[in-house]
Amino acid sequence: MTLPDASSNPAGADRTFQVDLRGLVDLLSHHLYSSPRVYLRELLQNAVDALTARHTLEPAAPEGAFGIRLYADGSVVRVEDDGVGLTEADVHTFLATIGRSSKRAEQVAEQRGDFIGQFGIGLLSCFLVADEIHVVSRSARTPDAPAVEWRGRGDGSYTLRTLRASARPRPGTTVTLTPRADAGEWTRPTQVRALARHFGSLLRHPVTFSDGTGGTGTAVNPEPAPWARTHPTPGARSRALAAYGEEVFGFTPLDTIELDLPAVGLKGIACVLPQAVPAGRRHGHRVHVKGMLLSEQVEEILPEWAFFVRCVVDAESLRPTASRESLYEDDTLAAVRDALAERLRAWIARAAASDPDLLARFLHAHHLAVKSLAVHDDEILRMLLPWLPFETTDGHTTLDAFARTHRTVLVTANVEEFRQVAAIASAAGLGVVNGGYTYDRELVHRLPEIRPETSVADLDPATLTAHLDPVDRETELAAAAYLARAREALAVFDCDVALRTFQPASAPALLVDSREARHERTRSQLAREQEGGLWGDILGALRQEAPRAQLILNQLNPLVRAAVAIDEPELARTSAEALYGQAALLSRRPLRPAESSLINRSFLDLLAHALRKDH
């Protein structure tokens, strides 16, 4: 952008900006448009808007009377339409003024919502692939208007002349580009046809393509959108929509959900993905505006929790951004997003009520998505919480089945706690749900809202140990010396040792140690190490009595009965360390370096003892 010389204007006079067209085109190519391929979309869009204006001018014209014809033979690209056309005055106003759009013309202002384009810069995108734009147009508004020819060049200059009527016998516009050598990727015939199909497959006006090899050209959009067609039966319609979804997205949908929002002129389908996707991963959706493809990567059309579907929609009232490759975030888009979310909820409700097989397949693949929705949606919670799968002491099962067996449901705070107690709790008849996965603990605690007869509580070590049977007094006294040596050996891990009986008898020991307890012991240890310093004072102020881990030995296990009878102090210590290490491994939590060292040392010591005994 440049300014005129100051000497050519008196002081204080208004000045006008001088536009560097090459710089503007470079700006468009690098910062507005994602690819040079958009030039064809912009040409198609201008042609569609011209046809829309023509139909407004001649409402009695039969459907399909006006159309768009594309031509590409490798040396030129041409787009011809039967639209409203331009007069000489229109050309000066709309083609030669950057930022002005013919869609803003006063005579069609009241129909602005019928047009795709709003920004008046689309024609400039042609300079991404060509150095000159050649336009021949004849207006349908003025029957005796002559044809006009406009040539715009990338250096910012243009020429305009009036042609004979025979140069353009009928109203409409023809835009011709002579591609640059470096633009062949986007202007060869096969690519032009593919781009036309890509952007214009759902356009409501007939579009044909020809490469000059003969014939009248092939239809770019031979059929209307699948949701706009009639089908003999609901089943045939469902199959046709699913086939279209597979063609567009490349997968066979688990199901298709028809979308219809008359208030904003939106129609389309949502295809349910047949396989699970990572939680929170948002797919791009294919969005058309008035038939013209806007983008295949529009995320904001659906809420974040709807990552189990991909949509293809065509809308009338959504507002594109300046690049026309995404949607403008406004109240209309927010309302559309909420309405589409409601359609997805309604589909889940119908599946739950009338198609249990489909619901089961859907939940098998997308239970995490539904759990994320149920956390914030009471209706989905009521419908689907009993059917959602959870990891429990009865295996992977639904909460509905689990609650019928266990009137009191216990839930762990994390995965490792569940793994520590699962086998023992199951043998003790306790119903425990693994609450360590995303959303699970929160959802289990909401189960009484659906089943008031069921109670839910967090599982803590005291709850579990209360269900373990104590040993008789004589057994306790006989094992006292061993237990004392075991406590001394495991004091470094802040671990107490107790003797109980519990099932299964094959489990020699249970390590009860919560993540919160380990964090508190770590904090206490840091406070002791930093005693006297600033951090020591801060940590000391937070000091509580550090909770201890507990190694519970199972008197029913033959190995434990043999261990508690050991008289040799070093062997007793080593066996206690080995039992602790084995219980820590079974908990499947990350081992601390000291615990890994203990496991290795105790194994070698026991091996050495066995070898000495054999000799």
XYZ file of C-alpha atoms in Angstrom:
615
model
C 0.000 0.000 0.000
C 1.396 3.434 -0.980
C 0.351 7.046 -0.510
C 0.308 9.796 -3.171
C 2.962 12.492 -3.029
C 2.122 15.198 -0.481
C 2.692 17.987 -3.025
C -0.271 16.821 -5.076
C -2.751 17.564 -2.285
C -3.274 20.804 -0.392
C -2.704 20.719 3.346
C -5.604 19.240 5.283
C -7.289 17.746 2.201
C -8.697 14.214 2.289
C -6.453 11.636 0.674
C -7.181 8.157 -0.684
C -5.242 4.951 -0.127
C -3.312 3.567 -3.078
C -3.479 -0.236 -3.132
C -0.495 -2.343 -4.123
C -2.436 -5.165 -5.777
C 0.520 -7.553 -5.898
C 1.088 -7.061 -2.197
C -2.606 -7.600 -1.520
C -2.656 -10.828 -3.528
C 0.419 -12.026 -1.631
C -1.392 -11.232 1.611
C -4.431 -13.225 0.499
C -2.376 -16.223 -0.563
C -0.326 -16.422 2.633
C -2.757 -15.276 5.322
C -6.365 -15.516 4.147
C -6.725 -18.501 1.853
C -5.381 -21.933 2.758
C -4.502 -22.870 -0.818
C -4.544 -21.451 -4.374
C -7.270 -23.985 -5.155
C -9.850 -21.633 -3.664
C -9.782 -19.596 -6.900
C -12.264 -22.039 -8.443
C -14.520 -21.927 -5.413
C -14.605 -18.132 -5.640
C -15.441 -18.246 -9.344
C -18.197 -20.781 -8.718
C -19.460 -18.703 -5.831
C -19.662 -15.541 -7.912
C -21.507 -17.492 -10.619
C -23.982 -18.932 -8.108
C -24.671 -15.480 -6.670
C -25.230 -14.132 -10.163
C -27.728 -16.937 -10.839
C -29.481 -16.202 -7.558
C -29.872 -12.562 -8.594
C -31.139 -13.671 -12.029
C -33.814 -15.849 -10.439
C -34.820 -12.923 -8.251
C -35.145 -10.827 -11.408
C -37.045 -13.562 -13.280
C -38.886 -15.631 -10.629
C -41.047 -17.382 -13.242
C -38.026 -18.974 -14.936
C -38.214 -22.795 -14.764
C -35.859 -24.706 -12.518
C -32.591 -25.452 -14.288
C -33.094 -22.788 -16.930
C -29.910 -21.050 -15.834
C -26.667 -22.854 -15.157
C -22.868 -22.770 -14.908
C -20.413 -24.194 -17.440
C -16.748 -24.876 -16.710
C -14.042 -25.388 -19.296
C -10.365 -26.253 -18.880
C -7.982 -27.623 -21.488
C -4.621 -26.939 -19.874
C -4.140 -23.551 -21.510
C -7.190 -21.691 -20.147
C -9.760 -22.037 -17.386
C -13.177 -20.610 -18.140
C -16.293 -20.239 -15.989
C -19.492 -19.155 -17.712
C -22.842 -18.480 -16.048
C -26.339 -17.408 -17.082
C -26.575 -15.004 -14.174
C -27.672 -11.420 -13.851
C -24.552 -10.038 -15.555
C -22.961 -6.582 -15.336
C -23.362 -3.256 -17.090
C -20.439 -0.941 -17.824
C -21.279 1.059 -14.702
C -21.400 -2.152 -12.650
C -17.945 -3.129 -13.878
C -16.469 0.203 -12.770
C -18.195 -0.084 -9.438
C -17.673 -3.729 -8.574
C -14.714 -5.127 -10.500
C -12.440 -2.119 -10.373
C -12.941 -1.196 -6.705
C -11.209 -3.401 -4.143
C -13.571 -4.477 -1.371
C -16.815 -3.556 -3.184
C -19.255 -6.388 -3.798
C -22.014 -6.533 -6.362
C -24.033 -8.376 -3.747
C -24.333 -5.017 -1.986
C -26.083 -3.439 -4.932
C -29.055 -1.456 -3.743
C -31.538 -3.281 -5.939
C -30.728 -6.646 -4.341
C -29.847 -5.511 -0.831
C -32.993 -7.001 0.592
C -31.926 -10.434 -0.672
C -28.392 -10.377 0.789
C -29.097 -13.494 2.784
C -29.575 -15.398 -0.494
C -25.978 -14.839 -1.515
C -22.937 -16.818 -0.458
C -20.316 -14.085 -0.782
C -20.274 -10.969 1.349
C -16.768 -9.572 1.106
C -16.171 -8.557 -2.515
C -12.604 -9.843 -2.734
C -13.253 -13.268 -4.248
C -12.211 -12.329 -7.766
C -8.765 -11.371 -6.482
C -8.123 -15.018 -5.633
C -7.774 -15.659 -9.382
C -4.473 -13.794 -9.252
C -3.179 -16.719 -7.187
C -3.015 -18.772 -10.406
C -3.080 -16.205 -13.248
C -1.623 -12.793 -14.042
C -4.695 -11.610 -15.953
C -8.452 -11.982 -15.474
C -10.634 -11.620 -18.556
C -14.353 -10.939 -17.944
C -17.081 -10.619 -20.579
C -20.539 -9.822 -19.235
C -23.980 -8.722 -20.350
C -26.615 -7.467 -17.940
C -30.065 -9.040 -17.675
C -31.387 -5.949 -15.894
C -31.109 -3.793 -19.023
C -32.310 -5.771 -22.051
C -30.598 -3.551 -24.605
C -27.347 -3.239 -22.664
C -24.284 -4.118 -24.712
C -21.733 -6.678 -23.640
C -18.700 -5.322 -21.784
C -15.178 -6.662 -21.575
C -12.926 -6.113 -18.549
C -9.301 -7.181 -18.296
C -7.648 -6.921 -14.916
C -3.940 -7.444 -14.428
C -1.888 -8.347 -11.407
C -0.044 -5.032 -11.491
C -3.255 -3.237 -10.571
C -4.211 -1.949 -14.028
C -7.326 -2.797 -16.005
C -8.996 -1.989 -19.310
C -12.675 -1.812 -20.176
C -14.407 -1.720 -23.546
C -17.875 -2.200 -24.987
C -18.449 -5.111 -27.355
C -20.997 -5.883 -30.008
C -24.132 -7.634 -28.866
C -23.028 -10.725 -30.774
C -20.021 -11.083 -28.490
C -22.414 -12.143 -25.745
C -25.901 -12.819 -27.163
C -27.426 -13.809 -23.815
C -27.155 -12.248 -20.359
C -24.533 -13.669 -18.063
C -20.814 -13.582 -17.404
C -17.752 -15.431 -18.669
C -14.502 -15.332 -16.694
C -11.383 -16.617 -18.441
C -7.982 -17.198 -16.872
C -4.697 -17.928 -18.602
C -2.804 -19.846 -15.899
C 0.789 -19.099 -15.028
C 3.307 -21.855 -15.611
C 3.684 -22.443 -11.869
C -0.084 -22.919 -11.409
C -0.456 -26.084 -13.444
C -1.119 -28.120 -10.307
C -4.404 -26.276 -9.842
C -5.490 -25.578 -13.423
C -5.012 -28.792 -15.405
C -8.350 -30.236 -16.598
C -8.509 -33.216 -14.222
C -7.789 -30.964 -11.258
C -10.356 -28.345 -12.285
C -12.985 -31.045 -12.587
C -12.024 -32.515 -9.207
C -12.127 -29.079 -7.560
C -15.496 -28.333 -9.111
C -16.843 -31.616 -7.775
C -15.233 -30.993 -4.394
C -16.667 -27.518 -3.903
C -19.885 -27.728 -5.897
C -21.323 -31.237 -5.531
C -24.333 -29.910 -3.571
C -24.987 -26.712 -5.547
C -28.653 -26.236 -6.466
C -27.891 -24.888 -9.974
C -26.732 -27.225 -12.782
C -22.948 -27.191 -13.217
C -21.187 -28.922 -16.135
C -17.536 -29.400 -17.017
C -15.828 -29.804 -20.385
C -12.191 -30.313 -21.313
C -12.675 -29.695 -25.040
C -12.312 -33.320 -26.070
C -15.884 -33.485 -27.347
C -19.426 -33.678 -26.064
C -21.464 -31.157 -24.170
C -19.684 -31.742 -20.879
C -20.312 -33.862 -17.808
C -22.433 -32.900 -14.833
C -20.492 -31.822 -11.753
C -23.538 -32.108 -9.491
C -25.845 -34.609 -11.242
C -27.952 -35.325 -8.150
C -29.295 -33.186 -5.346
C -28.104 -33.721 -1.793
C -29.115 -37.205 -0.559
C -31.380 -35.768 2.120
C -33.216 -33.772 -0.571
C -34.080 -36.879 -2.602
C -37.192 -39.017 -2.260
C -36.854 -42.695 -1.366
C -39.401 -45.489 -1.613
C -39.087 -46.586 2.030
C -37.535 -45.306 5.274
C -35.066 -48.188 5.084
C -33.994 -47.202 1.594
C -33.518 -43.618 2.769
C -31.432 -44.764 5.717
C -29.234 -46.906 3.468
C -28.781 -44.050 0.986
C -27.713 -41.649 3.732
C -25.298 -44.226 5.156
C -23.815 -44.819 1.692
C -23.308 -41.088 1.249
C -21.634 -40.852 4.641
C -19.297 -43.707 3.709
C -18.483 -41.993 0.385
C -17.682 -38.675 2.097
C -15.840 -39.899 5.208
C -14.424 -43.262 4.165
C -15.978 -45.405 6.925
C -19.218 -47.350 7.304
C -21.265 -45.462 9.931
C -22.527 -47.314 12.955
C -25.699 -45.315 12.280
C -26.702 -42.080 10.577
C -28.626 -39.309 12.275
C -30.617 -37.042 9.992
C -30.262 -33.364 10.854
C -32.931 -30.802 9.987
C -33.124 -27.282 11.438
C -35.715 -25.380 9.361
C -35.164 -22.113 11.254
C -31.698 -21.735 9.744
C -32.250 -23.823 6.625
C -29.864 -26.542 7.760
C -30.068 -30.121 6.532
C -27.572 -32.941 6.650
C -26.483 -36.069 8.467
C -24.309 -37.040 11.408
C -22.419 -40.309 10.932
C -21.708 -42.244 14.125
C -18.124 -43.500 14.112
C -17.904 -47.301 14.344
C -14.799 -47.200 16.547
C -13.762 -45.325 19.663
C -11.695 -42.172 19.370
C -9.504 -40.522 22.017
C -11.501 -38.495 24.513
C -11.704 -34.851 23.567
C -10.430 -35.381 20.045
C -12.595 -33.189 17.848
C -13.202 -34.129 14.243
C -13.609 -31.645 11.455
C -17.068 -31.585 9.897
C -18.004 -30.969 6.270
C -20.051 -27.774 6.084
C -21.712 -26.358 2.964
C -23.304 -22.921 2.842
C -26.107 -22.712 0.282
C -24.661 -25.767 -1.430
C -21.087 -24.470 -1.703
C -18.509 -26.344 0.347
C -17.110 -24.109 3.068
C -14.662 -26.525 4.680
C -14.169 -30.135 5.673
C -12.531 -29.138 8.962
C -15.215 -27.116 10.755
C -15.055 -28.084 14.434
C -17.292 -25.460 15.988
C -20.545 -26.755 14.469
C -20.860 -29.340 17.298
C -20.034 -29.263 21.030
C -16.796 -30.819 22.272
C -18.474 -33.893 23.739
C -19.837 -34.969 20.336
C -16.551 -36.435 19.159
C -18.271 -39.741 18.302
C -19.846 -38.339 15.111
C -18.794 -36.620 11.906
C -21.278 -34.385 10.145
C -21.949 -33.156 6.653
C -24.466 -30.323 6.556
C -25.741 -27.661 4.193
C -27.020 -24.456 5.780
C -28.632 -21.249 4.593
C -28.062 -18.851 7.479
C -24.600 -19.617 8.819
C -22.106 -16.821 8.346
C -18.702 -17.630 6.830
C -15.524 -15.773 7.781
C -13.705 -13.558 5.288
C -11.745 -16.508 3.890
C -14.993 -18.501 3.599
C -13.176 -21.503 5.004
C -14.664 -21.484 8.511
C -17.684 -20.155 10.363
C -18.057 -16.854 12.152
C -18.735 -17.386 15.846
C -22.012 -15.570 16.506
C -25.375 -16.166 18.184
C -26.698 -18.068 15.168
C -23.829 -20.538 15.239
C -24.231 -20.981 19.010
C -27.941 -21.699 18.553
C -27.213 -24.180 15.749
C -24.614 -25.942 17.919
C -27.126 -26.294 20.768
C -29.853 -27.535 18.437
C -27.592 -30.150 16.835
C -26.489 -31.286 20.293
C -30.145 -31.820 21.130
C -30.562 -33.941 17.994
C -27.693 -36.173 19.138
C -29.236 -36.531 22.595
C -32.564 -37.456 21.000
C -30.857 -40.144 18.907
C -29.274 -41.656 22.024
C -32.658 -41.587 23.748
C -34.350 -43.369 20.830
C -31.637 -46.026 20.771
C -32.017 -46.574 24.520
C -35.795 -46.858 24.216
C -36.212 -48.916 21.054
C -32.963 -50.435 19.776
C -30.956 -52.095 22.569
C -28.646 -53.841 20.083
C -27.657 -50.523 18.483
C -27.262 -48.971 21.945
C -24.996 -51.802 23.059
C -22.778 -51.429 19.980
C -22.688 -47.676 20.422
C -21.746 -47.861 24.113
C -19.142 -50.533 23.442
C -17.363 -48.105 21.117
C -18.175 -44.745 22.686
C -18.865 -45.226 26.386
C -16.298 -42.561 27.266
C -18.062 -39.975 25.102
C -21.388 -40.827 26.701
C -19.865 -40.668 30.179
C -18.548 -37.178 29.455
C -22.031 -36.165 28.333
C -23.776 -37.813 31.284
C -21.630 -35.870 33.767
C -23.286 -32.629 32.649
C -26.589 -33.814 31.187
C -29.161 -35.095 33.672
C -31.401 -36.530 30.958
C -28.617 -38.648 29.472
C -27.581 -39.608 33.002
C -31.051 -40.954 33.777
C -31.312 -42.781 30.465
C -27.882 -44.321 30.170
C -26.045 -44.469 33.504
C -27.464 -47.917 34.356
C -26.252 -49.203 30.963
C -22.732 -47.799 30.980
C -19.896 -50.332 31.486
C -17.564 -50.011 34.481
C -14.664 -52.051 35.836
C -15.840 -53.705 39.054
C -15.002 -56.571 41.370
C -17.577 -58.553 39.356
C -15.666 -57.844 36.131
C -16.634 -55.364 33.427
C -20.362 -54.915 33.833
C -23.079 -52.290 33.803
C -23.996 -50.352 36.899
C -27.543 -51.662 36.573
C -26.409 -55.278 36.887
C -23.855 -54.424 39.569
C -26.372 -52.536 41.715
C -28.771 -55.497 41.651
C -26.074 -57.615 43.334
C -24.628 -54.979 45.685
C -26.931 -52.631 47.566
C -23.867 -50.740 48.809
C -21.462 -49.777 46.045
C -17.923 -48.789 47.011
C -15.783 -46.775 44.632
C -12.025 -46.291 44.667
C -10.327 -42.959 44.115
C -7.867 -44.265 41.538
C -6.914 -47.291 39.496
C -4.078 -48.512 41.699
C -6.284 -48.614 44.792
C -8.777 -50.750 42.905
C -6.039 -53.134 41.807
C -4.768 -53.417 45.366
C -8.103 -54.478 46.817
C -10.055 -56.062 43.941
C -9.318 -59.734 44.633
C -9.678 -59.413 48.428
C -12.829 -57.279 48.218
C -14.428 -59.697 45.778
C -13.715 -62.656 48.051
C -15.126 -60.692 50.988
C -18.347 -60.017 49.090
C -17.731 -56.277 48.743
C -18.940 -54.534 45.597
C -16.175 -52.175 44.460
C -16.088 -50.047 41.291
C -12.855 -48.724 39.829
C -13.294 -44.962 40.027
C -9.880 -44.149 38.639
C -10.921 -43.710 35.009
C -12.140 -40.437 33.549
C -15.655 -39.518 34.786
C -16.221 -42.902 36.513
C -16.009 -41.891 40.170
C -18.261 -38.881 39.668
C -20.833 -40.923 37.760
C -20.921 -43.774 40.280
C -21.625 -41.289 43.049
C -24.682 -40.149 41.077
C -26.132 -43.676 40.919
C -28.533 -43.073 43.886
C -30.222 -40.357 41.781
C -31.303 -43.146 39.440
C -31.583 -45.989 41.974
C -32.472 -44.514 45.393
C -32.283 -47.958 46.989
C -28.547 -48.106 46.264
C -25.971 -46.344 48.421
C -22.515 -45.304 47.218
C -19.441 -44.618 49.349
C -15.746 -44.092 48.782
C -13.595 -47.086 49.646
C -10.881 -46.448 52.218
C -8.453 -48.854 53.912
C -10.513 -48.974 57.095
C -13.559 -50.172 55.139
C -11.589 -53.039 53.668
C -9.691 -54.101 56.785
C -12.941 -54.118 58.729
C -14.059 -57.011 56.515
C -10.935 -59.069 57.199
C -11.255 -61.625 59.986
C -8.853 -61.406 62.963
C -6.824 -64.440 63.984
C -7.341 -66.064 67.366
C -5.319 -64.862 70.364
C -3.017 -67.881 70.502
C -2.041 -67.504 66.834
C -1.458 -63.778 67.340
C 0.839 -64.398 70.302
C 2.764 -67.112 68.466
C 3.392 -64.744 65.572
C 4.277 -61.704 67.731
C 8.061 -62.079 67.415
C 7.877 -62.406 63.651
C 5.511 -59.436 63.325
C 7.870 -57.299 65.416
C 10.836 -58.152 63.167
C 8.681 -57.503 60.071
C 7.642 -54.066 61.368
C 11.267 -53.220 62.072
C 12.298 -54.313 58.563
C 9.541 -52.287 56.882
C 9.755 -49.190 59.063
C 11.738 -47.471 56.313
C 8.557 -47.594 54.204
C 6.322 -46.303 57.045
C 4.539 -49.632 56.875
C 2.803 -51.464 59.718
C 2.291 -55.253 59.633
C -0.797 -57.162 60.776
C -1.981 -60.778 60.644
C -5.518 -61.531 59.458
C -7.444 -64.236 57.633
C -9.120 -63.542 54.318
C -9.974 -65.072 50.996
C -8.607 -66.043 48.612
C -6.188 -68.183 50.582
C -3.798 -68.094 47.616
C -3.073 -64.403 48.350
C -0.235 -64.299 50.939
C -0.451 -60.572 51.692
C -2.341 -57.386 50.965
C -0.653 -53.978 50.870
C -3.106 -51.249 51.847
C -1.589 -47.911 50.926
C -3.436 -45.021 49.304
C -1.874 -42.440 47.015
C -2.888 -39.677 49.442
C -1.124 -41.496 52.288
C 2.074 -41.762 50.257
C 1.910 -38.069 49.377
C 1.463 -37.160 53.044
C 4.435 -39.311 54.065
C 6.551 -37.704 51.333
C 5.589 -34.263 52.584
C 6.421 -35.229 56.150
C 9.791 -36.604 55.076
C 10.584 -33.362 53.233
C 9.611 -31.383 56.324
C 12.032 -33.422 58.423
C 14.827 -33.009 55.878
C 14.244 -29.256 55.582
C 13.773 -28.705 59.319
C 15.011 -25.271 60.331
C 14.831 -23.803 56.827
C 12.107 -21.757 55.160
C 10.565 -24.731 53.386
C 10.812 -26.782 56.553
C 8.814 -24.142 58.420
C 6.173 -24.046 55.690
C 5.882 -27.827 55.463
C 5.983 -28.147 59.233
C 3.027 -25.792 59.545
C 1.060 -28.233 57.373
C 2.271 -31.283 59.297
C -0.241 -33.919 60.242
C 0.323 -37.367 61.606
C 1.532 -39.179 58.510
C -0.778 -42.132 57.676
C 1.030 -45.444 57.506
C 0.778 -48.167 54.909
C -0.275 -51.575 56.173
C 0.953 -54.981 55.056
C -1.738 -57.484 56.013
C -0.495 -61.078 56.079
C -2.993 -63.839 55.332
C -2.918 -66.588 57.977
C -4.811 -68.887 55.598
C -1.874 -68.873 53.174
C 0.616 -71.771 53.686
C 3.609 -69.572 52.885
C 2.604 -67.047 55.552
C 2.049 -69.778 58.158
C 5.568 -71.033 57.455
C 7.024 -67.525 57.560
C 5.574 -66.529 60.960
C 7.166 -69.650 62.450
C 10.709 -68.606 61.413
C 13.037 -68.219 64.416
C 16.138 -66.977 62.607
C 16.040 -63.129 62.753
C 17.725 -62.415 59.410
C 15.595 -64.936 57.538
C 12.451 -63.542 59.191
C 13.437 -60.042 58.099
C 14.169 -61.179 54.551
C 10.868 -63.073 54.252
C 8.929 -60.016 55.455
C 10.693 -57.861 52.843
C 9.875 -60.433 50.162
C 6.193 -60.494 51.161
C 6.099 -56.705 51.066
C 7.740 -56.657 47.624
C 5.324 -59.249 46.250
C 2.319 -57.322 47.600
C 3.690 -54.080 46.115
C 4.070 -55.759 42.720
C 0.510 -57.088 42.864
C -0.783 -53.574 43.534
C 0.611 -52.602 40.085
C 1.479 -49.123 41.234
C 4.803 -47.506 40.310
C 7.571 -48.762 42.583
C 9.907 -46.399 44.367
C 13.642 -47.006 43.855
C 13.975 -48.278 47.425
C 11.187 -50.799 46.843
C 12.781 -52.072 43.623
C 16.063 -52.475 45.486
C 14.315 -54.318 48.330
C 12.659 -56.781 45.932
C 15.970 -57.616 44.278
C 17.829 -57.915 47.580
C 15.216 -60.077 49.285
C 15.051 -62.437 46.311
C 18.842 -62.885 46.295
C 18.965 -63.344 50.080
C 16.270 -66.019 49.976
C 18.071 -67.733 47.107
C 21.356 -67.647 49.035
C 19.647 -69.062 52.149
C 18.106 -71.891 50.117
C 21.489 -72.749 48.597
C 23.224 -72.771 51.991
C 20.513 -75.016 53.394
C 20.903 -77.498 50.523
C 24.641 -77.730 51.253
